């Protein structure tokens, strides 16, 4: 008799996942963002381990991503924000993740805040679990406000796995923040995963699965045979720095502004760069095929 599939539903607290991905891109030695496809593979393997099942019988049948987002005007005032939002939407779409966005609200004091997105996630998660009868629901969040959701999900006979991280990060305005998972949430879920510890341990063990968990660098290859040669070349360019953030920036280079990471700055320190500086660089492709700058240095 065939074994039944283990049906998995994945629910992302999008702002939390963005902080996690930024941490691994800029604050962790890995210097790579979390890969959505790699994370889903990791989730299937972990669910299989916890459930004592063959990973081939553990399938993500539904995935949802929730986040507050700037309106089009505000995003257009922040460099290539609109473009990168669309790039990430394409990645989520390619992995079968349904997106849910609410507009970010501005408070009377001028602060931008998400409103209602956590309530929407909880309602959607319970509704989908009720109708689709997940065996395991995976929650990517560390917020203790989701404890009532976990209890309700358990009444359906669905187990809950929570992926949580503990780390420090720096906000856009330079404020140092620390995020820690709610211990109430960790105690309530069936399968709590302390991801920061688990990932570091498996990296130290040279676990090849960890490579797939992160976005891979753009790998250039030269293949030579008796019949053909496949050579990927780079183009030289010059331009003006138009914006700088925590560990990355954009260079004005029509028709599209070029993204660059602090690890691609040479002959100077990233912190010494200023908006308006003229730099030279090599133009190459990232993993999505977009032009980006590397070997960036002052003119």
XYZ file of C-alpha atoms in Angstrom:
299
model
C 0.000 0.000 0.000
C 1.315 3.383 -0.965
C 2.165 5.866 1.789
C 0.198 9.089 1.785
C 1.845 12.386 0.925
C 2.747 14.758 3.731
C 1.142 18.029 2.633
C 3.001 21.171 3.681
C 1.735 24.755 3.750
C 4.327 27.553 4.102
C 3.490 31.028 5.409
C 6.031 33.856 5.283
C 6.034 36.912 7.511
C 7.589 38.903 4.675
C 9.154 41.706 6.692
C 10.761 39.170 9.019
C 12.068 37.110 6.105
C 13.516 40.287 4.527
C 15.415 41.037 7.749
C 16.738 37.475 7.821
C 17.839 37.622 4.187
C 19.495 41.030 4.721
C 21.333 39.653 7.735
C 22.876 36.812 5.729
C 23.674 39.179 2.847
C 25.341 41.920 4.907
C 25.893 40.842 8.512
C 26.880 37.184 8.214
C 30.084 35.689 6.836
C 28.032 33.894 4.184
C 27.366 37.192 2.350
C 24.521 35.610 0.397
C 20.760 36.005 0.522
C 18.429 33.142 1.382
C 17.206 31.314 -1.731
C 13.455 30.698 -1.866
C 13.885 27.456 -3.811
C 16.702 26.369 -1.482
C 14.614 27.170 1.579
C 11.705 25.125 0.248
C 14.013 22.163 -0.333
C 15.338 22.589 3.205
C 11.769 22.677 4.576
C 10.805 19.474 2.777
C 13.885 17.697 4.146
C 13.258 18.919 7.712
C 9.597 17.956 7.626
C 10.571 14.515 6.333
C 13.040 14.147 9.208
C 10.514 15.230 11.845
C 7.697 13.120 10.388
C 9.881 10.071 9.733
C 8.976 10.100 6.051
C 10.705 9.806 2.693
C 11.482 13.389 1.506
C 9.945 12.474 -1.853
C 6.597 12.105 -0.110
C 6.808 15.534 1.557
C 5.406 18.190 -0.762
C 4.772 21.904 -0.379
C 1.230 22.168 -1.706
C 0.660 25.827 -0.810
C 2.871 28.824 0.041
C 1.957 32.411 0.902
C 4.027 35.564 1.440
C 2.668 38.546 3.433
C 4.227 41.980 3.648
C 3.438 45.666 3.858
C 4.774 47.513 0.814
C 5.425 51.108 -0.174
C 3.050 52.637 -2.676
C 4.317 53.213 -6.222
C 5.185 56.892 -5.644
C 7.196 56.330 -2.458
C 8.992 53.361 -4.021
C 9.873 55.430 -7.117
C 11.677 57.919 -4.851
C 13.999 55.173 -3.551
C 16.323 54.291 -6.388
C 15.441 50.992 -8.039
C 13.018 49.835 -5.333
C 10.195 49.295 -7.811
C 12.458 47.223 -10.038
C 13.775 45.017 -7.228
C 10.266 44.533 -5.843
C 9.282 43.184 -9.258
C 12.372 40.953 -9.409
C 11.496 39.410 -6.049
C 7.868 38.997 -7.117
C 9.111 37.049 -10.143
C 11.171 34.783 -7.864
C 8.194 34.120 -5.595
C 5.969 33.483 -8.605
C 8.431 30.994 -10.082
C 8.342 29.020 -6.810
C 4.537 29.001 -6.651
C 4.301 31.446 -3.730
C 1.133 33.547 -3.553
C 1.847 37.157 -2.521
C -0.299 39.294 -0.222
C 0.556 42.995 0.147
C -0.942 45.828 2.176
C 0.150 49.469 1.799
C 2.597 50.735 4.408
C 0.951 53.526 6.407
C 2.662 56.735 7.522
C 2.009 57.727 11.149
C 1.447 61.373 12.210
C 5.044 61.328 13.479
C 6.273 60.410 9.990
C 7.118 56.760 10.688
C 6.124 54.076 8.194
C 4.362 51.057 9.698
C 2.744 47.824 8.589
C -0.882 47.620 9.682
C -2.951 44.467 9.676
C -0.574 42.205 7.773
C -0.099 39.816 10.721
C -3.873 39.498 11.154
C -4.242 38.763 7.437
C -1.530 36.079 7.644
C -3.240 34.409 10.618
C -6.679 34.424 8.997
C -5.375 33.133 5.673
C -3.248 30.447 7.319
C -6.175 29.109 9.323
C -8.557 29.211 6.366
C -6.121 27.422 4.046
C -5.268 24.832 6.694
C -8.976 24.194 7.261
C -9.863 23.695 3.603
C -6.649 22.073 2.357
C -5.937 19.947 5.430
C -2.187 20.446 5.627
C -0.322 17.803 7.572
C 2.333 20.350 8.540
C 2.159 24.130 8.434
C 5.483 25.987 8.348
C 5.530 29.474 9.844
C 8.478 31.726 8.999
C 8.236 34.200 11.842
C 9.348 34.694 15.435
C 6.344 36.752 16.585
C 4.603 35.607 19.761
C 1.347 37.097 18.429
C 1.001 33.931 16.336
C 0.610 31.671 19.400
C -3.242 31.715 19.128
C -2.894 30.788 15.443
C -0.720 27.781 16.321
C -3.277 26.587 18.878
C -6.106 26.899 16.365
C -4.096 25.094 13.673
C -3.429 22.236 16.098
C -7.190 21.763 16.604
C -7.344 20.763 12.928
C -4.797 18.004 13.539
C -2.109 19.990 11.688
C 1.392 20.145 13.160
C 3.235 23.479 13.085
C 6.917 24.018 12.339
C 8.385 27.453 13.091
C 11.591 28.721 11.467
C 13.083 31.351 13.782
C 16.355 33.264 13.887
C 18.258 35.251 16.491
C 20.643 37.920 15.199
C 21.590 41.585 15.208
C 21.144 43.918 12.270
C 21.371 47.606 11.379
C 18.347 49.517 10.088
C 18.393 51.934 7.147
C 18.885 54.848 9.551
C 21.880 53.196 11.203
C 20.089 51.953 14.334
C 21.409 48.685 15.718
C 18.584 46.221 16.383
C 18.427 42.769 17.915
C 15.772 40.224 17.024
C 15.023 37.179 19.147
C 12.251 34.608 18.740
C 9.329 34.658 21.129
C 9.839 31.871 23.642
C 6.059 31.500 23.882
C 5.939 30.738 20.159
C 8.892 28.339 20.359
C 7.231 26.465 23.240
C 3.872 26.234 21.463
C 4.837 24.889 18.023
C 5.357 21.180 17.395
C 8.636 21.524 15.502
C 10.672 24.613 16.532
C 13.803 25.173 14.451
C 16.509 27.514 15.741
C 17.737 28.383 12.257
C 20.724 30.583 13.141
C 22.278 27.761 15.183
C 21.322 25.003 12.768
C 22.693 26.842 9.721
C 26.009 27.767 11.365
C 26.530 24.201 12.586
C 25.880 22.712 9.167
C 28.082 25.292 7.432
C 30.899 24.348 9.831
C 30.337 20.707 8.864
C 30.588 21.626 5.158
C 27.083 20.305 4.574
C 26.452 20.664 0.804
C 22.748 21.259 1.457
C 23.706 24.637 2.949
C 24.998 25.816 -0.425
C 21.538 25.331 -1.890
C 19.969 27.286 0.979
C 21.674 30.474 -0.230
C 21.508 32.331 -3.521
C 24.484 31.190 -5.549
C 27.048 33.681 -6.891
C 27.030 34.413 -10.601
C 29.379 31.725 -11.851
C 31.198 32.474 -15.078
C 32.510 29.550 -16.967
C 34.715 29.001 -19.977
C 34.027 25.757 -21.796
C 36.367 24.839 -24.625
C 35.909 21.881 -26.925
C 37.237 20.999 -30.339
C 34.110 22.536 -31.887
C 33.161 25.544 -29.781
C 33.990 27.842 -26.922
C 31.448 29.377 -24.557
C 32.938 32.544 -23.080
C 31.097 35.015 -20.883
C 32.741 38.425 -21.026
C 32.462 41.526 -18.858
C 32.006 45.165 -19.920
C 33.784 48.160 -18.414
C 31.780 51.206 -17.331
C 31.928 54.487 -15.442
C 29.206 56.288 -13.512
C 28.108 58.294 -10.489
C 26.985 56.753 -7.193
C 23.354 57.728 -6.731
C 22.537 55.975 -3.432
C 24.199 54.018 -0.630
C 22.612 51.754 1.958
C 23.847 49.311 4.593
C 26.294 47.280 2.566
C 25.120 48.057 -0.948
C 24.478 50.906 -3.368
C 23.362 51.926 -6.851
C 25.365 53.527 -9.642
C 23.716 55.838 -12.173
C 24.220 54.118 -15.499
C 21.410 54.651 -18.043
C 19.124 53.091 -19.022
C 19.172 51.167 -15.698
C 20.917 51.921 -12.417
C 23.432 49.247 -11.408
C 23.379 47.500 -8.052
C 26.681 46.788 -6.277
C 27.571 45.037 -3.016
C 30.278 46.184 -0.593
C 32.262 43.004 -1.274
C 32.688 44.194 -4.874
C 34.427 47.452 -3.905
C 38.198 47.411 -4.512
C 41.102 49.761 -3.673
C 38.978 51.568 -1.069
C 36.563 50.823 1.761
C 32.821 50.849 1.137
C 32.339 53.243 4.078
C 34.532 55.830 2.323
C 32.212 56.069 -0.679
C 29.794 58.988 -0.911
C 26.760 59.742 -3.055
C 28.013 61.692 -6.078
C 31.402 59.945 -6.259
C 32.434 58.821 -9.743
C 33.522 55.219 -10.001
C 34.599 52.725 -12.619
C 33.475 49.118 -12.616
C 32.906 45.942 -14.567
C 29.346 45.100 -15.656
C 28.322 41.495 -15.168
C 25.138 39.498 -14.600
C 23.550 38.370 -11.340
C 21.767 35.050 -10.859
C 18.567 36.461 -12.395
C 20.414 37.713 -15.487
C 20.315 41.407 -14.483
C 23.254 43.765 -15.016
C 25.185 44.535 -11.807
C 28.521 46.207 -11.053
C 31.615 44.472 -9.656
C 35.228 45.531 -9.081
C 33.953 49.005 -8.233
C 36.668 51.588 -7.538
C 37.013 55.343 -7.295
C 38.115 57.308 -10.350
